[in-house]
PDB file of C-alpha atoms in Angstrom:
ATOM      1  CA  UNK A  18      17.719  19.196 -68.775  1.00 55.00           C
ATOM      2  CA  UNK A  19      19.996  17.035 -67.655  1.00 65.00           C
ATOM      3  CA  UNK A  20      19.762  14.964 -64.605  1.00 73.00           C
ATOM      4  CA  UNK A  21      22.083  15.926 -62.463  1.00 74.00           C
ATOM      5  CA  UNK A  22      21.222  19.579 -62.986  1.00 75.00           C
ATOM      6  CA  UNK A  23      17.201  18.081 -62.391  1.00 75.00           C
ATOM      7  CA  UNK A  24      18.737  16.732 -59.209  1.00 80.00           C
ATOM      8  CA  UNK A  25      20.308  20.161 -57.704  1.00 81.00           C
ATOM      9  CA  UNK A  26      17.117  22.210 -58.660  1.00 84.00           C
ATOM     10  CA  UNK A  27      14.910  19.329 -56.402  1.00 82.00           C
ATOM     11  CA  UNK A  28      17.642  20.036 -53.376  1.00 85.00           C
ATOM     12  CA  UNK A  29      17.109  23.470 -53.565  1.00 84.00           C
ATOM     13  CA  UNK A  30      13.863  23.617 -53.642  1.00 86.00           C
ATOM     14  CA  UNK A  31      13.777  20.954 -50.412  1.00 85.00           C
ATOM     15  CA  UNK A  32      16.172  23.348 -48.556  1.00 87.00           C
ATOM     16  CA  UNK A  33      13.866  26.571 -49.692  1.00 86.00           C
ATOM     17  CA  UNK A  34      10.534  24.625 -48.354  1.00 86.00           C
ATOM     18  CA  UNK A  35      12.273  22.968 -45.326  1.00 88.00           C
ATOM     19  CA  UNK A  36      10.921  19.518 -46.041  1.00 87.00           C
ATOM     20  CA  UNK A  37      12.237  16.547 -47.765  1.00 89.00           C
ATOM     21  CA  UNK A  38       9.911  16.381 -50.962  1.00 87.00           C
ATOM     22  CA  UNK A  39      11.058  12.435 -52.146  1.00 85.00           C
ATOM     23  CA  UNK A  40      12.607   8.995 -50.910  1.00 87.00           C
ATOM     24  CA  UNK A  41      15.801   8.736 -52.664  1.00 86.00           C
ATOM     25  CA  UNK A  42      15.919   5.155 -53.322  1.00 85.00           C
ATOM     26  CA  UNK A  43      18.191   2.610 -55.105  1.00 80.00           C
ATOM     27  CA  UNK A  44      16.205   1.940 -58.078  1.00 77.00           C
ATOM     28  CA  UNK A  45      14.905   5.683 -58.304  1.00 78.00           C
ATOM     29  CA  UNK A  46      12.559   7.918 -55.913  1.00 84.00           C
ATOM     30  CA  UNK A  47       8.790   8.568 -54.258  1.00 87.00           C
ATOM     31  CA  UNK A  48       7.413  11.236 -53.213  1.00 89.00           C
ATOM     32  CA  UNK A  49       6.850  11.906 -49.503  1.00 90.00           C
ATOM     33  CA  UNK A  50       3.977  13.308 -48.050  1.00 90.00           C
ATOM     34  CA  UNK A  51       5.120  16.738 -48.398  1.00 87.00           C
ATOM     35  CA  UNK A  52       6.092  15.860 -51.752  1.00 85.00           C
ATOM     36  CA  UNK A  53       2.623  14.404 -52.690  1.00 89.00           C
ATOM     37  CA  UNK A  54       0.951  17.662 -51.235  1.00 87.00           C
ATOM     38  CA  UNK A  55       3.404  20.178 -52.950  1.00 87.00           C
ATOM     39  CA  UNK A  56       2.662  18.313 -56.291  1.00 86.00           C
ATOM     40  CA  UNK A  57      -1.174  18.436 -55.840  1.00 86.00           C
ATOM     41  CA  UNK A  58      -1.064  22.005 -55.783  1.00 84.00           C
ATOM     42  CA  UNK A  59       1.612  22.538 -58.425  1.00 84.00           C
ATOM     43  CA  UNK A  60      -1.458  20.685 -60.383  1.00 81.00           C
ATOM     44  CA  UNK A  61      -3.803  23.031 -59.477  1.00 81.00           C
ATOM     45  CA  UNK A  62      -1.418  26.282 -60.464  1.00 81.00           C
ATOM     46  CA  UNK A  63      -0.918  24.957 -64.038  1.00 75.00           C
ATOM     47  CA  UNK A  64      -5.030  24.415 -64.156  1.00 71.00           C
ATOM     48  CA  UNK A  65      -5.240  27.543 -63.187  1.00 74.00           C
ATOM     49  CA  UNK A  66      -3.105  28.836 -65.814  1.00 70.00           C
ATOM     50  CA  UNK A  67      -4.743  26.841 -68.846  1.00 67.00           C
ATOM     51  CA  UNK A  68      -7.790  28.951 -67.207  1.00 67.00           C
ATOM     52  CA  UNK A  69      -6.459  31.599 -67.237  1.00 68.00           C
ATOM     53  CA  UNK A  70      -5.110  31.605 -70.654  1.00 61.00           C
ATOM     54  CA  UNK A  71      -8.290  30.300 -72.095  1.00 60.00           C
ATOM     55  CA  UNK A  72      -9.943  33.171 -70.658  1.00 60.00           C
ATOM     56  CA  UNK A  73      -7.487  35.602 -72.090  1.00 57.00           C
ATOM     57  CA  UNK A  74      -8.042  33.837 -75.634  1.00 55.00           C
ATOM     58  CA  UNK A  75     -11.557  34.179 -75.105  1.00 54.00           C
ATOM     59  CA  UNK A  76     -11.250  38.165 -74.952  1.00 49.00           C
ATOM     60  CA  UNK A  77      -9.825  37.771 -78.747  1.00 51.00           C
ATOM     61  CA  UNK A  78     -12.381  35.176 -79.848  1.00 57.00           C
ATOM     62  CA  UNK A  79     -10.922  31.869 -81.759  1.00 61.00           C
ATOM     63  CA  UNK A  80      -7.936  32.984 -82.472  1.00 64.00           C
ATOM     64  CA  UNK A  81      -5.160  32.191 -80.083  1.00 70.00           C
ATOM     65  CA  UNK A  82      -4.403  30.551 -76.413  1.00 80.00           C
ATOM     66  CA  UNK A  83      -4.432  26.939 -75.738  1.00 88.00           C
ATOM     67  CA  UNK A  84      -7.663  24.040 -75.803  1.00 93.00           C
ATOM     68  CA  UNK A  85      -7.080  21.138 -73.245  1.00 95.00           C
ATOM     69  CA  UNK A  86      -9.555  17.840 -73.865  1.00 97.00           C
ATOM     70  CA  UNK A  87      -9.119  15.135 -71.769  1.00 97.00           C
ATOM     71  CA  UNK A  88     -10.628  12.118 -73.131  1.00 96.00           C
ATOM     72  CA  UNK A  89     -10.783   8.159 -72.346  1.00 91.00           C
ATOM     73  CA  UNK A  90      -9.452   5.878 -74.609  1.00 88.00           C
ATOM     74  CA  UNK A  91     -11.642   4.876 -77.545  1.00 90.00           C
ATOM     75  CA  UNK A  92     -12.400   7.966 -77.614  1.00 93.00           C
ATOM     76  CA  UNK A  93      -9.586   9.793 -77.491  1.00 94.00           C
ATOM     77  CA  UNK A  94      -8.280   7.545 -79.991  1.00 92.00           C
ATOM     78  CA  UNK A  95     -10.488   7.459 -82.449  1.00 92.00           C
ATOM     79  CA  UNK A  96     -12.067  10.413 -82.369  1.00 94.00           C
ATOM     80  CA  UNK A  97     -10.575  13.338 -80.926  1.00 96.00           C
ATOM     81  CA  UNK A  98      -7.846  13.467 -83.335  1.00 95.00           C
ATOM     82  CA  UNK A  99     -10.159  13.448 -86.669  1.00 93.00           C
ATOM     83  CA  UNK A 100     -12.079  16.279 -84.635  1.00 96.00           C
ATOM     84  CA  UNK A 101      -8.463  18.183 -83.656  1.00 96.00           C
ATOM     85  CA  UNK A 102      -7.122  17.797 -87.597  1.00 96.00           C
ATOM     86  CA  UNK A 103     -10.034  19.776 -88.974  1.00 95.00           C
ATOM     87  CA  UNK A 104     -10.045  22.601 -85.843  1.00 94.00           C
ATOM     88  CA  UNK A 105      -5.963  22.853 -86.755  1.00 94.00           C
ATOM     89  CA  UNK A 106      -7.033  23.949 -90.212  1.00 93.00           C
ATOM     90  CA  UNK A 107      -9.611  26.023 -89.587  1.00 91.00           C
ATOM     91  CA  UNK A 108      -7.810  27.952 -86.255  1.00 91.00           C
ATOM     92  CA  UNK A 109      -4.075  27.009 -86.409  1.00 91.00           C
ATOM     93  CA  UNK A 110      -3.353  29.838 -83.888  1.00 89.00           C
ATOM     94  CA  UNK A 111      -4.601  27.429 -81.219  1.00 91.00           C
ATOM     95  CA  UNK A 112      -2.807  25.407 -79.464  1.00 92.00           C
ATOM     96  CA  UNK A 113      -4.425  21.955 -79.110  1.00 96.00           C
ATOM     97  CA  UNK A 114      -3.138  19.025 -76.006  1.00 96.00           C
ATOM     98  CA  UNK A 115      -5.236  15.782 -75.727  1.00 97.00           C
ATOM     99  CA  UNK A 116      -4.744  14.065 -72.560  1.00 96.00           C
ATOM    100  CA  UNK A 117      -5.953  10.014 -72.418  1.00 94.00           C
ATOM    101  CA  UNK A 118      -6.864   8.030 -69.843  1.00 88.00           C
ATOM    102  CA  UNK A 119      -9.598   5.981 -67.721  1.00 85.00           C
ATOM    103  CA  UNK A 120     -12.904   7.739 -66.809  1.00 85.00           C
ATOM    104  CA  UNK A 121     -12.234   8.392 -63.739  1.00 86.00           C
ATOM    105  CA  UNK A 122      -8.617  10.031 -64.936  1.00 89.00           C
ATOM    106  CA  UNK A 123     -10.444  12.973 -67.102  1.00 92.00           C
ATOM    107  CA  UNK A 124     -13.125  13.597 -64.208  1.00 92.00           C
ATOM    108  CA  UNK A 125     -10.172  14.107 -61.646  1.00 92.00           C
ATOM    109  CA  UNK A 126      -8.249  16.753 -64.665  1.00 94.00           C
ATOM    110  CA  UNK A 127     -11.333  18.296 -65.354  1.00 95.00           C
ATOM    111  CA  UNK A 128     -12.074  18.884 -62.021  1.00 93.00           C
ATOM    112  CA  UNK A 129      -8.378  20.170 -60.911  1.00 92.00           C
ATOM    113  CA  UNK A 130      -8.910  22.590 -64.533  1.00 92.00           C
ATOM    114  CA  UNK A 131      -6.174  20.478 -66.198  1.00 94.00           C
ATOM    115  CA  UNK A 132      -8.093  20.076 -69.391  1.00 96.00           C
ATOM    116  CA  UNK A 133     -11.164  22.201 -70.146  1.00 95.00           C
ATOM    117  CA  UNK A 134     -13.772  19.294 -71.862  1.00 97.00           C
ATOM    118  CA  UNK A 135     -13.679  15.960 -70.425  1.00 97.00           C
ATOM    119  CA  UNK A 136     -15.065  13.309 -73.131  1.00 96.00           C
ATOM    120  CA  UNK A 137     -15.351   9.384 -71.795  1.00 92.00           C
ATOM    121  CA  UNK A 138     -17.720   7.010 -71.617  1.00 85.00           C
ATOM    122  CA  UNK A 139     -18.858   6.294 -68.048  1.00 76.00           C
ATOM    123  CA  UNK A 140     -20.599   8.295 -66.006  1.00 76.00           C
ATOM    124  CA  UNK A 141     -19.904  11.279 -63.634  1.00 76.00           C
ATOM    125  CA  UNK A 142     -20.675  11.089 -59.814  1.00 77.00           C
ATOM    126  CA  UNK A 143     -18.553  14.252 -59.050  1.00 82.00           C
ATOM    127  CA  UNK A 144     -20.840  16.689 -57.806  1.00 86.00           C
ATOM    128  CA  UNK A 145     -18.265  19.241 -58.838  1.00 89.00           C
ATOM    129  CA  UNK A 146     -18.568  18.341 -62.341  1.00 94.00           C
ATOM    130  CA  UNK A 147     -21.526  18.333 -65.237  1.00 93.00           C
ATOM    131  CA  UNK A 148     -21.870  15.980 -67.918  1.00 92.00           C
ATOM    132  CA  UNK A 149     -24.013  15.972 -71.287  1.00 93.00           C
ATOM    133  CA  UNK A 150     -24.209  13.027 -73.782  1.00 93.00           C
ATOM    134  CA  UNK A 151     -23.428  14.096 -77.384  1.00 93.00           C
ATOM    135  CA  UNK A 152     -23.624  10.624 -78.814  1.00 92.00           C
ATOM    136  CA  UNK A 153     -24.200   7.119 -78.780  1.00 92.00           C
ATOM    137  CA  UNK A 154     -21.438   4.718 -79.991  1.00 92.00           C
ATOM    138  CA  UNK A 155     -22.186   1.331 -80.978  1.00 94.00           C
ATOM    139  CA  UNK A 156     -20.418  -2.163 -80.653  1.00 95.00           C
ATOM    140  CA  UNK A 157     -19.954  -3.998 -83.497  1.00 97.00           C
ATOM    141  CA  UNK A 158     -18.911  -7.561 -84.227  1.00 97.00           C
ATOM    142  CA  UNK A 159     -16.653  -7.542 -86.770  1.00 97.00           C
ATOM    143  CA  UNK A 160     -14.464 -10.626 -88.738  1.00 97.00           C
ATOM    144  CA  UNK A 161     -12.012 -10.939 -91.436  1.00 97.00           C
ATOM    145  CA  UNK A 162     -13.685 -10.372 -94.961  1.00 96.00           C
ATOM    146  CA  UNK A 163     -12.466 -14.392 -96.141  1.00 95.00           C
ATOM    147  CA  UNK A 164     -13.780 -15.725 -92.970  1.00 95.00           C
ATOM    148  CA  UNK A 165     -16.484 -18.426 -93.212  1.00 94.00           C
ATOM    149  CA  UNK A 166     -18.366 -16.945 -90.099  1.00 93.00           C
ATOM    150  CA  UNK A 167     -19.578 -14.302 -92.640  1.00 93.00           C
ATOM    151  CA  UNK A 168     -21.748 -16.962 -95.191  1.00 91.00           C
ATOM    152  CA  UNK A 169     -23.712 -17.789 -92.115  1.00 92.00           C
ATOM    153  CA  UNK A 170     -24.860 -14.307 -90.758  1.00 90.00           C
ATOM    154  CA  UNK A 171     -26.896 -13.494 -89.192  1.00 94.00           C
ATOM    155  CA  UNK A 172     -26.147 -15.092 -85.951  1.00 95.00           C
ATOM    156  CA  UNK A 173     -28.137 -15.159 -83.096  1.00 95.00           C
ATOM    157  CA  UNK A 174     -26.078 -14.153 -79.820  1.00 95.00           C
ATOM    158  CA  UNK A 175     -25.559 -17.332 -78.391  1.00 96.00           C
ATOM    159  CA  UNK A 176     -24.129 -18.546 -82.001  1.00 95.00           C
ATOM    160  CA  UNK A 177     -21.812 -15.581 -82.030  1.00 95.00           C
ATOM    161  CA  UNK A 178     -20.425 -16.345 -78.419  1.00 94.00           C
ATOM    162  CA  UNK A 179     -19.636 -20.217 -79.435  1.00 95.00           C
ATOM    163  CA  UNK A 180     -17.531 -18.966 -82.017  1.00 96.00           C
ATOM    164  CA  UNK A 181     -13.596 -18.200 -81.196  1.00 96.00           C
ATOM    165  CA  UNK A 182     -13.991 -15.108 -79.730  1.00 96.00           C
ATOM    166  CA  UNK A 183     -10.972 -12.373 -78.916  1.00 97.00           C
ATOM    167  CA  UNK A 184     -11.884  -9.349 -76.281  1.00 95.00           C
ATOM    168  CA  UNK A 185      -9.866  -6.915 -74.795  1.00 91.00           C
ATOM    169  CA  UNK A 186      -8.066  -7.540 -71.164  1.00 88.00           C
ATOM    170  CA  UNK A 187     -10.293  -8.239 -67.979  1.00 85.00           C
ATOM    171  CA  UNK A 188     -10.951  -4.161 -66.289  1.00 77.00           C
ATOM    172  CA  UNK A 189     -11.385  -2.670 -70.030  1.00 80.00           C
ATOM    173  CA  UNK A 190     -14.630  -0.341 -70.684  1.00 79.00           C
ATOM    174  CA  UNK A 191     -15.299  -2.156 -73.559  1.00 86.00           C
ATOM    175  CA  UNK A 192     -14.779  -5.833 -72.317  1.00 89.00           C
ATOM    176  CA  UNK A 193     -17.058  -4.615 -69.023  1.00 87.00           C
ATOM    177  CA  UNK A 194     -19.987  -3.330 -71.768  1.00 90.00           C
ATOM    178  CA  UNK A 195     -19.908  -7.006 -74.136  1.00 93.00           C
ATOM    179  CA  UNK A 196     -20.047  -8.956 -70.971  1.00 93.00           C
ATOM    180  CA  UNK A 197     -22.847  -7.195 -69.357  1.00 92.00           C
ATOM    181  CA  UNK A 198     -24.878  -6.704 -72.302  1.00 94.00           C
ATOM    182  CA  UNK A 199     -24.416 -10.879 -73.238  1.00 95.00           C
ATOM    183  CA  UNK A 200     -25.037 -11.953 -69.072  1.00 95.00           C
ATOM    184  CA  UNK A 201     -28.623  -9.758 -69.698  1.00 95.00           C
ATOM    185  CA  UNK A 202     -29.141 -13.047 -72.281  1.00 94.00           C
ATOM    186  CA  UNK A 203     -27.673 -15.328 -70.070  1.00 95.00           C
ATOM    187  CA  UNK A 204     -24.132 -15.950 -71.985  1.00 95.00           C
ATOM    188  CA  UNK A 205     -21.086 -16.309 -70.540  1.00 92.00           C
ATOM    189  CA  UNK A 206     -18.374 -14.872 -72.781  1.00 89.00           C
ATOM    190  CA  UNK A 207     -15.623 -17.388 -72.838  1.00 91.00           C
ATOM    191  CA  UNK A 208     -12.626 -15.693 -74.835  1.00 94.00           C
ATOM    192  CA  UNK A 209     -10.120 -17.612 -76.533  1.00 96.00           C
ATOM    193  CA  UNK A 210      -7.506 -14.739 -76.374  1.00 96.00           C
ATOM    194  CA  UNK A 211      -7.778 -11.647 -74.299  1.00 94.00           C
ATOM    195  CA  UNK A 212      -5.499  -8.314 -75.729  1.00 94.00           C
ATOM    196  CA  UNK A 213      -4.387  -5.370 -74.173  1.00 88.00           C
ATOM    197  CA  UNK A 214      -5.606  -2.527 -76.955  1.00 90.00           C
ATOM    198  CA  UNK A 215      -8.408  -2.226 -79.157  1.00 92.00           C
ATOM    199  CA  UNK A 216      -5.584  -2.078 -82.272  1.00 94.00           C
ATOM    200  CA  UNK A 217      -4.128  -5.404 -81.188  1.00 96.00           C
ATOM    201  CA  UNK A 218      -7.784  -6.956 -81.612  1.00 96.00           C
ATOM    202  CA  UNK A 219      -8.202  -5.366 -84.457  1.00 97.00           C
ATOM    203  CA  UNK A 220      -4.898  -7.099 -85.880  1.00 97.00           C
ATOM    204  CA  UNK A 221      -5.340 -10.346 -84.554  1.00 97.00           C
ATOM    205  CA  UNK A 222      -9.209 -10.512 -86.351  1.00 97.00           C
ATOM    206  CA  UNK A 223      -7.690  -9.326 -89.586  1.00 97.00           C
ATOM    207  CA  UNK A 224      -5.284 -12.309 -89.061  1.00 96.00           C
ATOM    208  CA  UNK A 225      -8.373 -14.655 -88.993  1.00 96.00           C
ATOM    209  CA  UNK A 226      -7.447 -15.574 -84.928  1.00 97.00           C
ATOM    210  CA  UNK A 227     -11.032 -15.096 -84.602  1.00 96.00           C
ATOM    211  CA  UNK A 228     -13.766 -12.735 -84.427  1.00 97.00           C
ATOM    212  CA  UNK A 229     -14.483  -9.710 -82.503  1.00 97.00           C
ATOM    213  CA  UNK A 230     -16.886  -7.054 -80.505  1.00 97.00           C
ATOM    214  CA  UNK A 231     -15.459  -3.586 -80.593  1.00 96.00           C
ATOM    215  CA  UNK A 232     -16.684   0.020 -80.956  1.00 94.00           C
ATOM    216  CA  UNK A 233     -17.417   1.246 -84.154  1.00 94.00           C
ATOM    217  CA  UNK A 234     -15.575   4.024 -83.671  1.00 92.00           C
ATOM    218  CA  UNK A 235     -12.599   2.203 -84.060  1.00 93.00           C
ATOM    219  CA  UNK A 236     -13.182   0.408 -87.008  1.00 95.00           C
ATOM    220  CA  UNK A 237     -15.226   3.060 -89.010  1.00 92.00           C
ATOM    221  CA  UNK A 238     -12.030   3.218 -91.467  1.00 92.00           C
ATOM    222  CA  UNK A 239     -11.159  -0.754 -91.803  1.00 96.00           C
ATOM    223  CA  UNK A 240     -15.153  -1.325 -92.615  1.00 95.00           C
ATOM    224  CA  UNK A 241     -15.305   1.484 -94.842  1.00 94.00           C
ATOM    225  CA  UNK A 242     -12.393   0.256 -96.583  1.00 95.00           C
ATOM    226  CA  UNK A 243     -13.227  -3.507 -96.398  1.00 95.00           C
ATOM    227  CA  UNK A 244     -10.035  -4.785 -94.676  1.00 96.00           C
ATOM    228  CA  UNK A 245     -12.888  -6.202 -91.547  1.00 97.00           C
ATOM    229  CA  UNK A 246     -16.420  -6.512 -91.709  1.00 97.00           C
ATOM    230  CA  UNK A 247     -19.406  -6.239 -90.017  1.00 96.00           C
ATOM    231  CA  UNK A 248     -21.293  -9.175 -88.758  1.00 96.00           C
ATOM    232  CA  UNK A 249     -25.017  -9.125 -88.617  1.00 95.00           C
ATOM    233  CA  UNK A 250     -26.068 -10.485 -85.129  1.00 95.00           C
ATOM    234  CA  UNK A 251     -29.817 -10.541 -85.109  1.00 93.00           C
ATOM    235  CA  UNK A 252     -30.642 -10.400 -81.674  1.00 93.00           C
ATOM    236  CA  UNK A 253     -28.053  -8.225 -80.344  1.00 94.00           C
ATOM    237  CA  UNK A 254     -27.553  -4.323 -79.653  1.00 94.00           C
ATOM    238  CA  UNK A 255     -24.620  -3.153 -77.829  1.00 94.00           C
ATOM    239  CA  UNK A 256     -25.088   0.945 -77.438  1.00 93.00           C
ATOM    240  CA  UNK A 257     -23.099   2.826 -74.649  1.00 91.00           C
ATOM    241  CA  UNK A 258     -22.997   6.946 -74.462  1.00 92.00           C
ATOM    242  CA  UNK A 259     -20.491   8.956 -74.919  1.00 94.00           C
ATOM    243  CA  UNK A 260     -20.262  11.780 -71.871  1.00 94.00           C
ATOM    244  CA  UNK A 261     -18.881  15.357 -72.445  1.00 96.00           C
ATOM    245  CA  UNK A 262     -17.646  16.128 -68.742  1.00 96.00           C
ATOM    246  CA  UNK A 263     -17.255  19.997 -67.672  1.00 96.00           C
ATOM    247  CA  UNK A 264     -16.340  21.806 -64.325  1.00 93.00           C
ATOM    248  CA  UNK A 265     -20.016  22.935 -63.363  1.00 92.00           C
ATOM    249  CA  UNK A 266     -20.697  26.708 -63.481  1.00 90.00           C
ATOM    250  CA  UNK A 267     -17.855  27.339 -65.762  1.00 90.00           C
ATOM    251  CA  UNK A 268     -18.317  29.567 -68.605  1.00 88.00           C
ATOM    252  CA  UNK A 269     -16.882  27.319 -71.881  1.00 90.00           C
ATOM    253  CA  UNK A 270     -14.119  29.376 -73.670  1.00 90.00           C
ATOM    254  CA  UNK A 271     -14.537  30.342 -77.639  1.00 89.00           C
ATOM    255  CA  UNK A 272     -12.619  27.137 -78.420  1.00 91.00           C
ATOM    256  CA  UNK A 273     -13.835  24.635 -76.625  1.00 93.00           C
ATOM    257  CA  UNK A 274     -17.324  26.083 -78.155  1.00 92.00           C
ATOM    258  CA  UNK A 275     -15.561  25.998 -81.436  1.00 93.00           C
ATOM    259  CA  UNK A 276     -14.514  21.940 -80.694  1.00 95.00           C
ATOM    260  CA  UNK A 277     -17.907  21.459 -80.146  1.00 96.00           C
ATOM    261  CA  UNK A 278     -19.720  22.335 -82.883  1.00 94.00           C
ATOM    262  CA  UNK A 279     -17.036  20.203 -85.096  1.00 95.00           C
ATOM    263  CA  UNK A 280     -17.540  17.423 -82.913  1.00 94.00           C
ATOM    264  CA  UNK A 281     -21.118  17.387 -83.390  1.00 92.00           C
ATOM    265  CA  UNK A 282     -20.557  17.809 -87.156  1.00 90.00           C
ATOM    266  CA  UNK A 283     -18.126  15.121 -87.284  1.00 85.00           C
ATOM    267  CA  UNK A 284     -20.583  12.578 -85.986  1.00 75.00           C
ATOM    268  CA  UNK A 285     -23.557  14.063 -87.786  1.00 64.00           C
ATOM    269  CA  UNK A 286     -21.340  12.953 -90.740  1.00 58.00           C
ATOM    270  CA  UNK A 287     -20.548   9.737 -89.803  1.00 57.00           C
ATOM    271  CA  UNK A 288     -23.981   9.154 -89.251  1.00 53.00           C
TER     272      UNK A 288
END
């Protein structure tokens, strides 16, 4: 659609509605109030209409309609899309959307029935909403396989923390976990380079930059493979649980049952 044609469908719809929807300003536009409100419930009509179609799919079992996950980002990452490749095989009828974003992100689309699962890692205080955990993921210091760091494992934490350390940026989920874990020891992470995505840490450890605490989720492949490896810290255990978030009272449809059961198999198996 092009944009002036994007343009005359927003000033008819202000002159149906009788209310300015956005600020036209030089360097583009924001919504007004009325715009803001109008867009929170156009929110809540497509919700309903996932619901809706999810309920008409469940009438016909796994088979058809739409699944919506929301999920945050290691997560969603990591491990949605292994989960999402096998359901595609096994029901390619349905129509599969992963959204990704903070915690508090999925709770809001769960709770406006955006997506139908919400799966993140911190914790729900939406009465509206229900959460489960369905697993446990694990940090893992990790290092290039030719780095010296790896003749003298195991470390002790404190040894780990004097070494060159990278960590994602200050307000990451991850970052938040190392620190408070290492302050329970009384260490004071002191980074040497701070990134802005798990991959980029990844990267920079495989380039020998320095050495690194992420989930295992994300580097179940590189260790498996041998292109990073694990570093044995003796006195260390980083664990943090993994949430599945759902509107309370809401009956789950076939699929989202469906994505469950291979989402419990898929970590049964990389257990």
């Amino acid at each position: 659609v092009s944009q002036p044609a994007v343009s005359k469908q927003l000033a008819d719809l202000e002159d149906a509605l009788g209310a300015q929807l956005v600020d036209r300003l030089p360097r583009g536009i924001r919504l007004t109030t009325a715009g803001r409100v109008l867009s929170e419930h156009a929110a809540r009509i497509f919700g309903f209409e996932h619901t809706a179609e999810a309920e008409l799919a469940a009438l016909l079992g796994v088979r058809r309609g739409q699944l919506s996950v929301g999920a945050s980002t290691t997560i969603g990452s990591y491990l949605v899309p292994r989960v999402f490749g096998r359901f595609q095989r096994l029901h390619p009828e349905v129509r599969l959307e992963l959204q990704i974003g903070n915690t508090a992100a999925i709770h809001e689309l769960v709770r406006r029935h955006v997506v139908e699962l919400g799966l993140t890692e911190g914790l729900v205080t939406d009465d509206d909403l229900e959460t489960t955990v369905f697993d446990q993921d694990e940090m893992v210091a990790i290092a290039a396989p030719d780095d010296p760091v790896l003749a003298r494992a195991p470390l002790s934490a404190r040894e780990l923390v004097a070494l060159p350390l990278l960590m994602r940026e200050r307000g990451s989920g991850t970052r938040e976990v190392i620190e408070a874990a290492l302050a329970k020891k009384r260490l004071v992470v002191e980074p040497v380079m701070s990134l802005g995505s798990t991959e980029a840490v990844k990267n920079a450890v495989a380039a020998r930059l320095g050495i690194a605490i992420v989930s295992r989720l994300a580097v179940e492949l590189e260790l498996a493979s041998g292109a990073l490896v694990a570093i044995d810290v003796a006195d260390l255990e980083i664990r943090r649980a993994l949430h599945l978030v759902e509107l309370r009272g809401k009956s789950r449809s076939p699929a989202a049952a469906r994505f469950l059961d291979l989402l419990e198999q898929s970590r049964g198996a990389a257990a």
